[in-house]
Amino acid sequence: MRTTLTTLQKLAENNEKFTVLTCYDAIFAGILENAGVDALLVGDSLGNVLHGESTTLAVTLDHMIYHTRCVSRGSNKAFIITDMPFGSYQQSPQQAFENAAKIISAGAHMVKIEGGLIMADTLQFLTQRGIPVCAHIGLTPQFIHQLGGYKLQGNSQKSAKQLLDDAKILEKAGAGLMVIEMVPAKLAKKITQTISIPTIGIGAGVYCSAQVLVLHDMLGLYRSKKPRFVKDFMAGTNSIQEAVASYVSAVKTGQFPSNEHEF
Ligand code: KIV
């Protein structure tokens, strides 16, 4: 049976953690969901890991549609979330709807958009028209040139308050899930306790409702230095299937992320 947004929301309500990994093709879609991964994120990180770019900014709508189709063909069980790429939704709610509809037609069950308050109208426009949306706050890689690097967010009182306010506004606008990337664990905990939709952490500590990692990172395949929040689940295992099952078990039992992976 297919995992739905309702399944994920019920798991979070019952304090059962769920698991997400990025996925870009059909073979991995099958491997990941058979190892117990609940949701597959067709992330625009494919620009980094597949295309060799240093940012996600060159990823196009056509790339995201193509990889969503690949993942969708290989998947029978998992909930599929696809990133809307840079430039495909920021202009207007209408632009976002037109492009999100193409991603949903390609097989995604939800789209993900980056940004806080500024994206609330767009998020509401999409959800009111039948397109589930995952919000993404904290380190938002599509804002890299404004953020000045891939660094911790929400680490001052002012920016922490801003992120908490953003989370509340995006929930009110209709977000179904919320990715929180690279913020102090204490802040992610506060956000998770304040809003009622599930939070999905990456570099945001153990208190989120779920965890996500870039697939290649958790398999120990890095192009540069391993980020602090990543664990290499391939180390000490004999197969990709075993590594993914070990990630699923570590997240569900609260063993990952541990102190060494959080801020
Ligand atoms: O594109 C991606 O892989 C992501 C995750 C890092 C959350 O957005």
Short mmCIF file of C-alpha atoms and ligand atoms in Angstrom, two decimals:
data_model
loop_
_atom_site.label_atom_id
_atom_site.label_comp_id
_atom_site.label_asym_id
_atom_site.label_seq_id
_atom_site.Cartn_x
_atom_site.Cartn_y
_atom_site.Cartn_z
CA MET A 1 0.00 0.00 0.00
CA ARG A 2 1.23 3.50 -0.86
CA THR A 3 2.38 5.78 1.98
CA THR A 4 0.41 9.02 1.91
CA LEU A 5 0.72 12.41 3.55
CA THR A 6 -1.89 11.22 6.06
CA THR A 7 0.28 8.16 6.89
CA LEU A 8 3.23 10.43 7.64
CA GLN A 9 1.13 12.84 9.68
CA LYS A 10 -0.30 9.95 11.73
CA LEU A 11 3.19 8.56 12.41
CA ALA A 12 4.30 11.97 13.69
CA GLU A 13 1.14 12.34 15.81
CA ASN A 14 1.98 9.00 17.44
CA ASN A 15 5.58 10.14 18.02
CA GLU A 16 6.86 7.50 15.60
CA LYS A 17 9.72 8.85 13.55
CA PHE A 18 9.66 8.43 9.79
CA THR A 19 12.48 8.36 7.26
CA VAL A 20 13.22 10.25 4.08
CA LEU A 21 16.16 9.96 1.67
CA THR A 22 16.85 11.75 -1.56
CA CYS A 23 16.37 9.60 -4.64
CA TYR A 24 16.89 10.37 -8.30
CA ASP A 25 16.30 7.13 -10.22
CA ALA A 26 14.16 4.01 -10.49
CA ILE A 27 16.59 1.38 -9.19
CA PHE A 28 17.28 3.32 -5.99
CA ALA A 29 13.57 4.06 -5.52
CA GLY A 30 12.94 0.30 -5.23
CA ILE A 31 15.97 -0.32 -3.00
CA LEU A 32 15.13 2.51 -0.61
CA GLU A 33 11.45 1.76 -0.16
CA ASN A 34 12.08 -1.99 0.21
CA ALA A 35 14.54 -1.16 2.99
CA GLY A 36 11.77 0.76 4.77
CA VAL A 37 12.27 4.40 3.72
CA ASP A 38 8.88 6.11 4.02
CA ALA A 39 9.36 9.04 1.63
CA LEU A 40 11.65 9.70 -1.33
CA LEU A 41 12.77 13.25 -1.98
CA VAL A 42 13.64 14.01 -5.59
CA GLY A 43 15.89 16.79 -4.38
CA ASP A 44 17.46 19.51 -6.46
CA SER A 45 20.65 18.30 -4.74
CA LEU A 46 20.81 16.23 -7.92
CA GLY A 47 22.51 19.32 -9.34
CA ASN A 48 25.38 18.70 -6.90
CA VAL A 49 25.57 14.92 -6.76
CA LEU A 50 24.61 13.97 -10.34
CA HIS A 51 25.59 17.03 -12.35
CA GLY A 52 28.70 18.08 -10.41
CA GLU A 53 27.50 21.66 -9.87
CA SER A 54 28.63 23.56 -6.77
CA THR A 55 25.10 24.92 -6.17
CA THR A 56 21.54 23.81 -6.98
CA LEU A 57 20.83 26.96 -8.98
CA ALA A 58 21.34 25.51 -12.47
CA VAL A 59 18.81 22.71 -11.98
CA THR A 60 15.85 23.13 -14.33
CA LEU A 61 12.18 22.18 -14.25
CA ASP A 62 12.87 19.64 -17.01
CA HIS A 63 15.56 17.96 -14.86
CA MET A 64 13.11 17.68 -11.95
CA ILE A 65 10.32 16.32 -14.15
CA TYR A 66 12.68 13.75 -15.71
CA HIS A 67 13.99 12.48 -12.36
CA THR A 68 10.51 12.47 -10.80
CA ARG A 69 9.37 10.20 -13.66
CA CYS A 70 12.34 7.89 -13.08
CA VAL A 71 11.66 7.64 -9.34
CA SER A 72 7.93 7.25 -9.83
CA ARG A 73 8.42 4.33 -12.25
CA GLY A 74 10.61 2.53 -9.73
CA SER A 75 8.38 3.13 -6.72
CA ASN A 76 5.30 1.26 -5.45
CA LYS A 77 5.18 2.21 -1.80
CA ALA A 78 6.91 5.43 -0.82
CA PHE A 79 5.52 8.96 -0.69
CA ILE A 80 7.31 11.03 -3.36
CA ILE A 81 8.24 14.66 -2.77
CA THR A 82 9.92 16.71 -5.52
CA ASP A 83 11.82 19.97 -5.18
CA MET A 84 10.67 22.88 -7.29
CA PRO A 85 13.92 24.19 -8.79
CA PHE A 86 15.24 27.74 -8.52
CA GLY A 87 13.30 30.16 -10.73
CA SER A 88 10.28 27.88 -11.21
CA TYR A 89 8.06 29.27 -8.42
CA GLN A 90 9.40 32.51 -6.94
CA GLN A 91 7.90 34.86 -9.55
CA SER A 92 4.22 34.43 -8.70
CA PRO A 93 1.71 31.91 -7.29
CA GLN A 94 0.47 31.38 -10.88
CA GLN A 95 3.95 30.51 -12.12
CA ALA A 96 4.36 28.14 -9.17
CA PHE A 97 1.02 26.41 -9.89
CA GLU A 98 1.76 25.92 -13.58
CA ASN A 99 5.14 24.31 -12.83
CA ALA A 100 4.05 22.35 -9.73
CA ALA A 101 1.23 20.80 -11.78
CA LYS A 102 3.83 19.47 -14.26
CA ILE A 103 5.83 17.92 -11.39
CA ILE A 104 2.71 16.30 -9.92
CA SER A 105 1.75 14.99 -13.38
CA ALA A 106 5.22 13.39 -13.57
CA GLY A 107 4.44 11.32 -10.46
CA ALA A 108 5.27 13.40 -7.37
CA HIS A 109 2.74 13.45 -4.51
CA MET A 110 3.99 16.73 -3.06
CA VAL A 111 6.29 19.58 -4.08
CA LYS A 112 8.86 21.28 -1.86
CA ILE A 113 9.63 24.99 -1.95
CA GLU A 114 12.30 26.94 -0.09
CA GLY A 115 11.76 30.13 1.91
CA GLY A 116 9.83 31.60 4.83
CA LEU A 117 7.17 34.31 5.06
CA ILE A 118 7.80 35.44 1.50
CA MET A 119 6.55 32.07 0.16
CA ALA A 120 3.36 31.92 2.28
CA ASP A 121 1.00 33.27 -0.42
CA THR A 122 2.41 30.90 -3.02
CA LEU A 123 2.17 27.96 -0.64
CA GLN A 124 -1.46 28.80 0.12
CA PHE A 125 -2.27 29.20 -3.59
CA LEU A 126 -0.89 25.73 -4.32
CA THR A 127 -2.47 23.88 -1.39
CA GLN A 128 -5.88 25.45 -2.00
CA ARG A 129 -5.71 24.09 -5.55
CA GLY A 130 -4.86 20.51 -4.59
CA ILE A 131 -1.06 20.53 -4.61
CA PRO A 132 0.42 19.43 -1.28
CA VAL A 133 3.47 21.48 -0.31
CA CYS A 134 6.46 20.75 1.90
CA ALA A 135 8.05 23.96 3.18
CA HIS A 136 11.84 24.20 3.60
CA ILE A 137 13.37 26.63 6.11
CA GLY A 138 16.75 27.18 7.79
CA LEU A 139 19.60 26.69 5.36
CA THR A 140 17.85 27.06 2.03
CA PRO A 141 20.44 26.27 -0.69
CA GLN A 142 18.57 28.24 -3.38
CA PHE A 143 19.38 31.39 -1.31
CA ILE A 144 23.09 30.51 -1.20
CA HIS A 145 24.34 33.81 -2.59
CA GLN A 146 22.33 35.71 0.01
CA LEU A 147 23.32 33.40 2.86
CA GLY A 148 26.99 33.65 1.88
CA GLY A 149 27.72 29.92 2.26
CA TYR A 150 26.36 26.64 3.56
CA LYS A 151 26.31 27.63 7.21
CA LEU A 152 24.27 27.20 10.35
CA GLN A 153 21.05 29.28 10.45
CA GLY A 154 18.98 30.48 13.41
CA ASN A 155 21.96 30.74 15.72
CA SER A 156 21.17 34.25 16.98
CA GLN A 157 18.12 35.16 19.06
CA LYS A 158 16.76 37.31 16.25
CA SER A 159 17.19 34.74 13.47
CA ALA A 160 15.83 31.94 15.69
CA LYS A 161 12.68 33.98 16.31
CA GLN A 162 12.39 34.70 12.60
CA LEU A 163 12.56 30.98 11.78
CA LEU A 164 9.97 30.11 14.43
CA ASP A 165 7.66 32.84 13.04
CA ASP A 166 8.23 31.57 9.48
CA ALA A 167 7.34 28.02 10.55
CA LYS A 168 4.06 29.18 12.11
CA ILE A 169 3.12 31.25 9.06
CA LEU A 170 3.91 28.43 6.62
CA GLU A 171 1.89 25.96 8.67
CA LYS A 172 -1.03 28.40 8.65
CA ALA A 173 -0.68 28.82 4.89
CA GLY A 174 -1.21 25.07 4.48
CA ALA A 175 2.20 23.37 4.48
CA GLY A 176 1.81 19.62 4.98
CA LEU A 177 5.42 18.92 5.99
CA MET A 178 8.40 21.11 6.83
CA VAL A 179 12.09 20.49 6.16
CA ILE A 180 14.36 22.24 8.67
CA GLU A 181 17.98 22.35 7.51
CA MET A 182 21.11 23.14 9.53
CA VAL A 183 19.77 24.91 12.60
CA PRO A 184 20.60 24.32 16.28
CA ALA A 185 18.88 21.18 17.62
CA LYS A 186 17.26 23.25 20.38
CA LEU A 187 15.56 25.52 17.84
CA ALA A 188 14.36 22.61 15.68
CA LYS A 189 12.91 21.04 18.84
CA LYS A 190 11.05 24.25 19.67
CA ILE A 191 9.66 24.51 16.12
CA THR A 192 8.62 20.82 16.16
CA GLN A 193 6.83 21.32 19.49
CA THR A 194 5.14 24.54 18.35
CA ILE A 195 3.70 23.54 14.98
CA SER A 196 1.42 20.57 14.43
CA ILE A 197 2.71 19.39 11.04
CA PRO A 198 5.64 16.93 10.88
CA THR A 199 9.15 18.38 10.69
CA ILE A 200 11.92 16.68 8.70
CA GLY A 201 15.38 17.54 9.96
CA ILE A 202 18.72 17.60 8.19
CA GLY A 203 21.43 18.90 10.48
CA ALA A 204 18.65 19.91 12.86
CA GLY A 205 18.98 17.35 15.64
CA VAL A 206 17.05 14.35 16.86
CA TYR A 207 13.83 16.07 17.99
CA CYS A 208 12.35 16.49 14.50
CA SER A 209 9.49 14.17 13.50
CA ALA A 210 11.61 12.67 10.71
CA GLN A 211 15.09 12.82 9.18
CA VAL A 212 16.33 13.27 5.63
CA LEU A 213 19.81 12.88 4.18
CA VAL A 214 21.21 13.09 0.69
CA LEU A 215 21.45 9.44 -0.46
CA HIS A 216 25.02 9.69 -1.72
CA ASP A 217 26.17 11.30 1.56
CA MET A 218 24.77 8.50 3.72
CA LEU A 219 26.39 5.95 1.42
CA GLY A 220 29.75 7.62 2.07
CA LEU A 221 30.04 9.12 -1.41
CA TYR A 222 31.14 12.74 -0.95
CA ARG A 223 32.73 15.05 -3.50
CA SER A 224 34.35 17.03 -0.71
CA LYS A 225 34.45 16.92 3.09
CA LYS A 226 31.74 15.00 4.97
CA PRO A 227 29.31 17.50 6.52
CA ARG A 228 29.02 17.28 10.33
CA PHE A 229 25.37 16.18 10.20
CA VAL A 230 26.04 13.21 7.88
CA LYS A 231 26.72 9.66 9.02
CA ASP A 232 28.28 7.17 6.61
CA PHE A 233 25.91 4.20 6.97
CA MET A 234 27.92 2.16 4.43
CA ALA A 235 30.84 1.88 6.85
CA GLY A 236 30.86 -1.60 8.35
CA THR A 237 28.07 -2.96 6.13
CA ASN A 238 28.21 -5.22 3.09
CA SER A 239 25.51 -3.80 0.87
CA ILE A 240 23.55 -0.67 0.05
CA GLN A 241 20.38 -2.45 1.21
CA GLU A 242 21.96 -3.08 4.63
CA ALA A 243 23.22 0.51 4.90
CA VAL A 244 19.76 1.93 4.13
CA ALA A 245 18.06 -0.47 6.56
CA SER A 246 20.55 0.61 9.20
CA TYR A 247 19.69 4.29 8.54
CA VAL A 248 15.97 3.50 8.85
CA SER A 249 16.48 1.66 12.13
CA ALA A 250 18.80 4.37 13.55
CA VAL A 251 16.27 7.13 12.78
CA LYS A 252 13.25 5.19 14.05
CA THR A 253 14.99 4.35 17.33
CA GLY A 254 16.31 7.90 17.84
CA GLN A 255 19.96 6.79 17.55
CA PHE A 256 20.57 9.04 14.55
CA PRO A 257 21.31 11.90 14.63
CA SER A 258 23.42 11.80 17.79
CA ASN A 259 25.27 14.70 19.47
CA GLU A 260 28.17 14.49 17.04
CA HIS A 261 25.81 15.16 14.11
CA GLU A 262 23.97 18.18 15.54
CA PHE A 263 24.66 21.82 16.26
O1 KIV B 1 17.67 18.85 -2.48
C1 KIV B 1 17.80 18.23 -1.42
O2 KIV B 1 18.43 17.18 -1.35
C2 KIV B 1 17.19 18.78 -0.22
C3 KIV B 1 17.55 18.15 1.09
C4 KIV B 1 18.91 18.53 1.46
C5 KIV B 1 16.57 18.47 2.15
O3 KIV B 1 16.46 19.72 -0.29
#
